[in-house]
């Protein structure tokens, strides 16, 4: 029997990321131009369970390419983790005439998608939307570049005050279990050190950070701390630092949710646009349960299982760059 997709459902789920709107726009326009109907599912899996679903035309996605956040909202949905929740979601999908799903989100979103696809034989294509860049199989995720730039600008501003005082400034950066944002922002902003979960022990990294400052006879240092490098984040690092080196006065800045905001950079808009179109192309090629990735500037299809379970490494040359550039 020929397999035909007449209607897709698109949703954003989990942590929001700048560029998600550009992806929704691309998915919608690519689908419609291929004669496929588009239904927007509000608040991720929650909208699927609550039947909070509306058909989108090309006009519904006008004027959003430059907007941060997601116009169809995002949510975390505990009910979808239960079989009864997923059953309701499937019943609504059938009721709405949705043949396939485009899931824009991160690790958790894809874990749910994979399970749902297995249980109900639903074709699902994932689009990586997360500032953390922690999904295997893609060089970048939507939102990462924008967040990186936001953090860099914040650290630039902090440096102005840091150089006026003899202090160690600890800046807490998001990233879930991954240090990509922290390390790359540290390189871009010329920080003295980055403390990330993937490398060495925290105490060693603190000594290193202080050592770097001292070698340069600097009167102030900026150290970026990944939120989960240690329980308690940058505050905990500050405490350890002050205990080991009472001569240093520390100041903690937690960037928090502002890292998720703002208008997406050109790179994120382009990435989201390409990935949105590729997701529809993948469905037309009868791909299922893959994530759209980009490797060496080419679109690739990555099995959802691999995207979730394989671990993306910190590039050795970037870690080395951090050490070399902070002497
Ligand atoms: P992200 O996609 O940004 O990693 P979350 O981890 O919060 O965000 O996941 C988003 C949503 O995906 C959750 O609220 C839940 O509805 C769904 N989800 C996550 N993990 C699972 C799972 N193991 N089984 C079913 N659904 C899940």
Coordinates of C-alpha atoms and ligand atoms in Angstrom, one line a residue:
X1 CA 0.0 0.0 0.0
X2 CA 1.3 3.4 -0.9
X3 CA 2.1 5.4 2.2
X4 CA 0.9 9.0 1.9
X5 CA 1.0 11.9 4.4
X6 CA -1.8 14.4 4.1
X7 CA -1.5 16.2 7.3
X8 CA 1.3 16.8 9.8
X9 CA 1.3 18.1 13.4
X10 CA 4.1 20.4 14.5
X11 CA 4.9 21.2 18.1
X12 CA 7.7 22.7 20.3
X13 CA 8.5 21.0 23.6
X14 CA 10.8 21.2 26.6
X15 CA 13.1 24.2 27.0
X16 CA 12.4 26.9 24.5
X17 CA 15.2 28.2 22.2
X18 CA 15.6 31.2 19.9
X19 CA 15.0 30.1 16.4
X20 CA 12.1 27.8 17.1
X21 CA 9.8 30.2 15.4
X22 CA 11.9 30.2 12.3
X23 CA 11.7 26.3 12.3
X24 CA 7.8 26.4 12.7
X25 CA 7.7 28.8 9.8
X26 CA 9.8 26.6 7.6
X27 CA 8.0 23.4 8.5
X28 CA 4.6 25.1 7.7
X29 CA 5.6 26.6 4.4
X30 CA 7.5 23.6 3.2
X31 CA 4.6 21.3 4.1
X32 CA 2.0 23.5 2.4
X33 CA 4.1 23.9 -0.7
X34 CA 4.1 20.1 -0.9
X35 CA 0.3 19.9 -0.6
X36 CA 0.4 18.8 3.1
X37 CA -1.9 20.3 5.6
X38 CA -0.3 21.7 8.9
X39 CA -1.8 21.5 12.3
X40 CA 0.0 23.4 15.1
X41 CA -0.1 21.6 18.4
X42 CA 0.1 24.1 21.4
X43 CA 2.3 23.5 24.4
X44 CA 4.1 20.4 23.1
X45 CA 2.8 17.0 24.3
X46 CA 0.3 18.8 26.6
X47 CA -1.5 20.1 23.5
X48 CA -1.7 16.7 22.0
X49 CA -3.2 15.3 25.1
X50 CA -5.6 18.3 25.6
X51 CA -6.4 18.5 21.9
X52 CA -5.2 22.1 21.8
X53 CA -4.6 22.0 18.1
X54 CA -5.2 24.5 15.2
X55 CA -4.7 24.4 11.5
X56 CA -2.0 26.8 10.3
X57 CA -1.9 28.6 7.0
X58 CA 1.2 30.3 5.5
X59 CA 0.0 33.6 7.0
X60 CA 0.0 32.2 10.5
X61 CA 3.7 32.1 10.4
X62 CA 4.2 35.6 8.9
X63 CA 6.5 38.0 10.7
X64 CA 8.0 35.5 13.2
X65 CA 11.4 34.6 11.8
X66 CA 13.0 37.2 14.0
X67 CA 11.1 36.5 17.2
X68 CA 12.6 34.5 20.1
X69 CA 10.6 32.0 22.0
X70 CA 7.9 30.0 20.3
X71 CA 4.5 31.2 19.1
X72 CA 2.9 27.8 19.7
X73 CA 4.3 27.8 23.3
X74 CA 6.2 25.0 25.0
X75 CA 5.6 23.0 28.1
X76 CA 6.9 20.1 30.1
X77 CA 4.2 17.4 30.3
X78 CA 4.3 14.7 32.9
X79 CA 1.2 13.0 31.6
X80 CA 3.0 12.0 28.4
X81 CA 5.4 9.9 30.4
X82 CA 2.5 7.7 31.4
X83 CA 1.0 5.1 28.9
X84 CA -2.5 6.6 29.5
X85 CA -1.3 10.0 28.5
X86 CA 0.2 8.8 25.3
X87 CA -3.0 6.8 24.5
X88 CA -5.0 10.1 24.8
X89 CA -2.4 11.8 22.6
X90 CA -2.7 9.1 19.9
X91 CA -6.5 9.3 20.0
X92 CA -6.4 13.0 19.4
X93 CA -4.0 12.6 16.6
X94 CA -6.3 10.2 14.9
X95 CA -9.3 12.5 15.5
X96 CA -7.4 15.5 14.0
X97 CA -6.4 13.4 11.0
X98 CA -2.7 13.9 11.7
X99 CA -0.5 11.3 9.9
X100 CA 2.9 12.4 11.2
X101 CA 4.6 14.6 13.8
X102 CA 7.4 17.1 13.6
X103 CA 8.8 17.5 17.1
X104 CA 11.0 20.5 17.8
X105 CA 12.8 20.1 21.1
X106 CA 15.7 18.5 22.9
X107 CA 16.7 15.3 24.5
X108 CA 13.6 14.8 26.6
X109 CA 11.3 15.6 23.7
X110 CA 13.0 13.0 21.5
X111 CA 12.9 10.4 24.2
X112 CA 9.1 10.8 24.4
X113 CA 8.9 10.9 20.6
X114 CA 10.8 7.6 20.2
X115 CA 8.6 5.9 22.7
X116 CA 5.4 7.2 21.1
X117 CA 6.6 6.2 17.6
X118 CA 7.3 2.6 18.8
X119 CA 4.0 2.2 20.6
X120 CA 1.7 3.6 17.9
X121 CA 3.7 3.3 14.7
X122 CA 3.6 7.1 14.2
X123 CA 6.2 8.6 11.8
X124 CA 8.1 11.3 13.8
X125 CA 10.8 13.7 12.6
X126 CA 12.8 15.6 15.2
X127 CA 14.3 19.0 14.8
X128 CA 16.9 19.8 17.4
X129 CA 15.9 23.0 19.3
X130 CA 17.9 23.6 22.4
X131 CA 20.5 26.1 23.5
X132 CA 22.6 23.3 25.0
X133 CA 23.9 21.8 21.7
X134 CA 24.0 18.5 23.5
X135 CA 22.5 16.2 20.8
X136 CA 24.7 13.8 19.1
X137 CA 24.8 13.8 15.3
X138 CA 24.5 17.5 14.6
X139 CA 27.2 20.1 14.7
X140 CA 24.7 22.7 16.0
X141 CA 21.2 22.9 17.5
X142 CA 18.7 25.7 17.0
X143 CA 19.2 28.4 19.6
X144 CA 22.8 27.5 20.5
X145 CA 24.4 30.3 18.5
X146 CA 22.1 32.9 19.8
X147 CA 22.7 31.8 23.4
X148 CA 26.4 31.7 22.9
X149 CA 26.3 35.3 21.6
X150 CA 24.1 36.4 24.5
X151 CA 26.5 34.9 27.1
X152 CA 29.5 36.5 25.3
X153 CA 27.9 39.9 25.4
X154 CA 27.0 39.5 29.1
X155 CA 30.6 38.5 29.9
X156 CA 32.0 41.5 27.9
X157 CA 29.9 43.8 30.1
X158 CA 31.0 42.1 33.3
X159 CA 34.6 42.5 32.3
X160 CA 34.2 46.3 32.4
X161 CA 33.4 46.2 36.1
X162 CA 35.7 43.2 36.8
X163 CA 38.8 45.2 35.7
X164 CA 37.9 47.9 38.1
X165 CA 38.1 45.7 41.2
X166 CA 40.3 42.9 42.5
X167 CA 37.9 40.1 42.3
X168 CA 37.2 36.7 40.8
X169 CA 33.9 36.8 38.8
X170 CA 32.2 33.5 38.5
X171 CA 29.5 33.4 35.8
X172 CA 27.1 30.5 35.8
X173 CA 26.1 29.3 32.4
X174 CA 23.3 26.9 31.4
X175 CA 23.9 23.6 29.5
X176 CA 22.2 20.7 31.3
X177 CA 24.9 18.0 31.3
X178 CA 27.0 19.6 28.6
X179 CA 29.8 22.1 28.7
X180 CA 29.6 23.4 25.0
X181 CA 28.0 26.7 25.8
X182 CA 30.3 27.4 28.7
X183 CA 33.6 26.4 27.0
X184 CA 32.8 28.2 23.7
X185 CA 31.5 31.3 25.4
X186 CA 34.7 31.4 27.6
X187 CA 36.8 31.3 24.4
X188 CA 34.8 33.9 22.7
X189 CA 34.7 36.3 25.7
X190 CA 38.4 35.7 26.6
X191 CA 37.6 34.3 30.1
X192 CA 40.4 33.1 32.3
X193 CA 38.9 29.7 32.7
X194 CA 35.9 27.5 32.1
X195 CA 34.6 24.9 34.6
X196 CA 32.7 22.2 32.8
X197 CA 31.4 18.7 33.7
X198 CA 33.4 17.0 31.0
X199 CA 36.9 17.9 32.3
X200 CA 39.0 17.2 35.5
X201 CA 37.8 17.7 39.0
X202 CA 36.3 21.0 40.1
X203 CA 39.1 21.7 42.6
X204 CA 41.7 21.2 39.9
X205 CA 39.9 23.5 37.6
X206 CA 39.6 26.1 40.4
X207 CA 43.3 26.0 41.1
X208 CA 43.9 26.2 37.3
X209 CA 41.7 29.3 37.1
X210 CA 43.4 31.0 40.0
X211 CA 46.8 30.1 38.6
X212 CA 46.0 31.6 35.3
X213 CA 45.0 34.9 36.8
X214 CA 48.1 34.9 39.0
X215 CA 50.5 34.1 36.1
X216 CA 49.2 37.1 34.3
X217 CA 49.5 39.2 37.5
X218 CA 45.9 40.2 36.9
X219 CA 43.9 41.8 39.6
X220 CA 40.7 40.2 38.4
X221 CA 39.6 37.1 36.6
X222 CA 36.4 35.9 34.9
X223 CA 35.6 32.2 35.2
X224 CA 32.6 30.6 33.5
X225 CA 31.0 27.8 35.4
X226 CA 28.6 25.3 33.8
X227 CA 25.5 25.1 36.0
X228 CA 25.8 21.4 36.7
X229 CA 29.6 21.1 36.8
X230 CA 29.1 20.8 40.6
X231 CA 26.0 20.6 42.9
X232 CA 25.1 24.2 43.7
X233 CA 26.7 25.6 40.6
X234 CA 28.7 28.8 40.7
X235 CA 27.7 29.6 44.3
X236 CA 29.3 26.3 45.4
X237 CA 32.4 27.0 43.4
X238 CA 32.7 30.5 45.0
X239 CA 32.5 28.9 48.4
X240 CA 35.2 26.3 47.6
X241 CA 37.4 29.1 46.1
X242 CA 37.1 31.3 49.1
X243 CA 37.9 28.5 51.5
X244 CA 41.0 27.5 49.5
X245 CA 42.1 31.1 48.8
X246 CA 40.7 33.5 51.4
X247 CA 42.8 36.2 49.7
X248 CA 40.4 36.2 46.8
X249 CA 37.1 37.9 46.9
X250 CA 34.5 36.3 44.6
X251 CA 31.3 37.5 42.9
X252 CA 28.7 35.3 41.4
X253 CA 26.6 36.2 38.4
X254 CA 23.9 33.7 37.4
X255 CA 22.8 34.5 33.8
X256 CA 19.7 32.2 34.1
X257 CA 16.8 32.4 31.7
X258 CA 18.1 35.4 29.8
X259 CA 20.3 32.9 28.0
X260 CA 17.2 31.5 26.3
X261 CA 15.8 34.8 25.1
X262 CA 16.4 37.3 22.4
X263 CA 16.0 37.5 18.6
X264 CA 17.8 34.6 16.9
X265 CA 21.1 35.2 15.2
X266 CA 21.4 34.9 11.4
X267 CA 23.0 31.5 11.9
X268 CA 20.2 30.2 14.0
X269 CA 17.5 31.5 11.6
X270 CA 19.3 29.9 8.6
X271 CA 19.8 26.6 10.5
X272 CA 16.1 26.5 11.6
X273 CA 14.9 27.3 8.1
X274 CA 17.0 24.6 6.5
X275 CA 16.1 22.0 9.2
X276 CA 12.3 22.8 8.9
X277 CA 12.4 22.3 5.2
X278 CA 14.5 19.1 5.6
X279 CA 12.0 17.7 8.1
X280 CA 9.3 17.8 5.4
X281 CA 11.7 16.4 2.8
X282 CA 12.5 13.5 5.2
X283 CA 8.8 12.6 5.5
X284 CA 8.4 12.7 1.7
X285 CA 11.4 10.3 1.5
X286 CA 9.5 8.1 3.9
X287 CA 12.0 8.5 6.7
X288 CA 10.7 8.0 10.2
X289 CA 12.0 8.5 13.7
X290 CA 15.1 10.5 12.7
X291 CA 16.4 13.8 13.8
X292 CA 17.5 16.4 11.3
X293 CA 21.1 17.2 11.8
X294 CA 23.7 19.3 10.1
X295 CA 27.3 18.0 9.7
X296 CA 29.9 20.0 7.8
X297 CA 27.2 22.2 6.5
X298 CA 25.2 19.4 5.0
X299 CA 21.8 18.1 6.1
X300 CA 21.9 14.6 7.6
X301 CA 19.3 12.2 9.1
X302 CA 20.2 10.8 12.5
X303 CA 18.2 8.0 14.1
X304 CA 16.5 9.4 17.2
X305 CA 18.0 6.6 19.3
X306 CA 21.5 7.7 18.4
X307 CA 20.8 11.4 18.8
X308 CA 19.6 10.7 22.4
X309 CA 22.0 8.0 23.5
X310 CA 25.4 8.8 22.0
X311 CA 27.5 11.3 23.7
X312 CA 28.9 14.3 21.9
X313 CA 32.5 15.1 22.9
X314 CA 34.1 18.4 23.7
X315 CA 36.6 19.1 21.0
X316 CA 40.1 18.6 22.3
X317 CA 41.5 21.6 20.4
X318 CA 38.9 23.9 22.0
X319 CA 39.8 22.8 25.5
X320 CA 43.4 23.3 24.6
X321 CA 42.6 26.7 23.1
X322 CA 41.1 27.7 26.5
X323 CA 44.3 26.8 28.3
X324 CA 46.6 28.4 25.7
X325 CA 44.7 31.6 25.5
X326 CA 44.4 32.3 29.2
X327 CA 48.1 32.2 30.0
Ligands
LIG1 P1 13.9 18.9 26.3 O1 13.2 18.4 25.1 O2 14.2 20.4 26.2 O3 15.1 18.0 26.7 P2 12.3 17.9 28.6 O4 13.4 17.0 29.1 O5 11.6 18.7 29.6 O6 12.9 18.9 27.6 O7 11.3 17.0 27.9 C1 10.1 17.6 27.2 C2 8.9 16.7 27.4 O8 9.2 15.4 26.7 C3 8.6 16.2 28.8 O9 7.9 17.2 29.5 C4 7.7 15.0 28.5 O10 6.4 15.4 28.1 C5 8.5 14.4 27.3 N1 9.4 13.3 27.8 C6 10.6 13.5 28.3 N2 11.1 12.3 28.7 C7 10.2 11.3 28.4 C8 10.0 9.9 28.6 N3 11.0 9.2 29.1 N4 8.9 9.3 28.2 C9 7.9 10.0 27.6 N5 7.9 11.4 27.5 C10 9.0 12.0 27.8

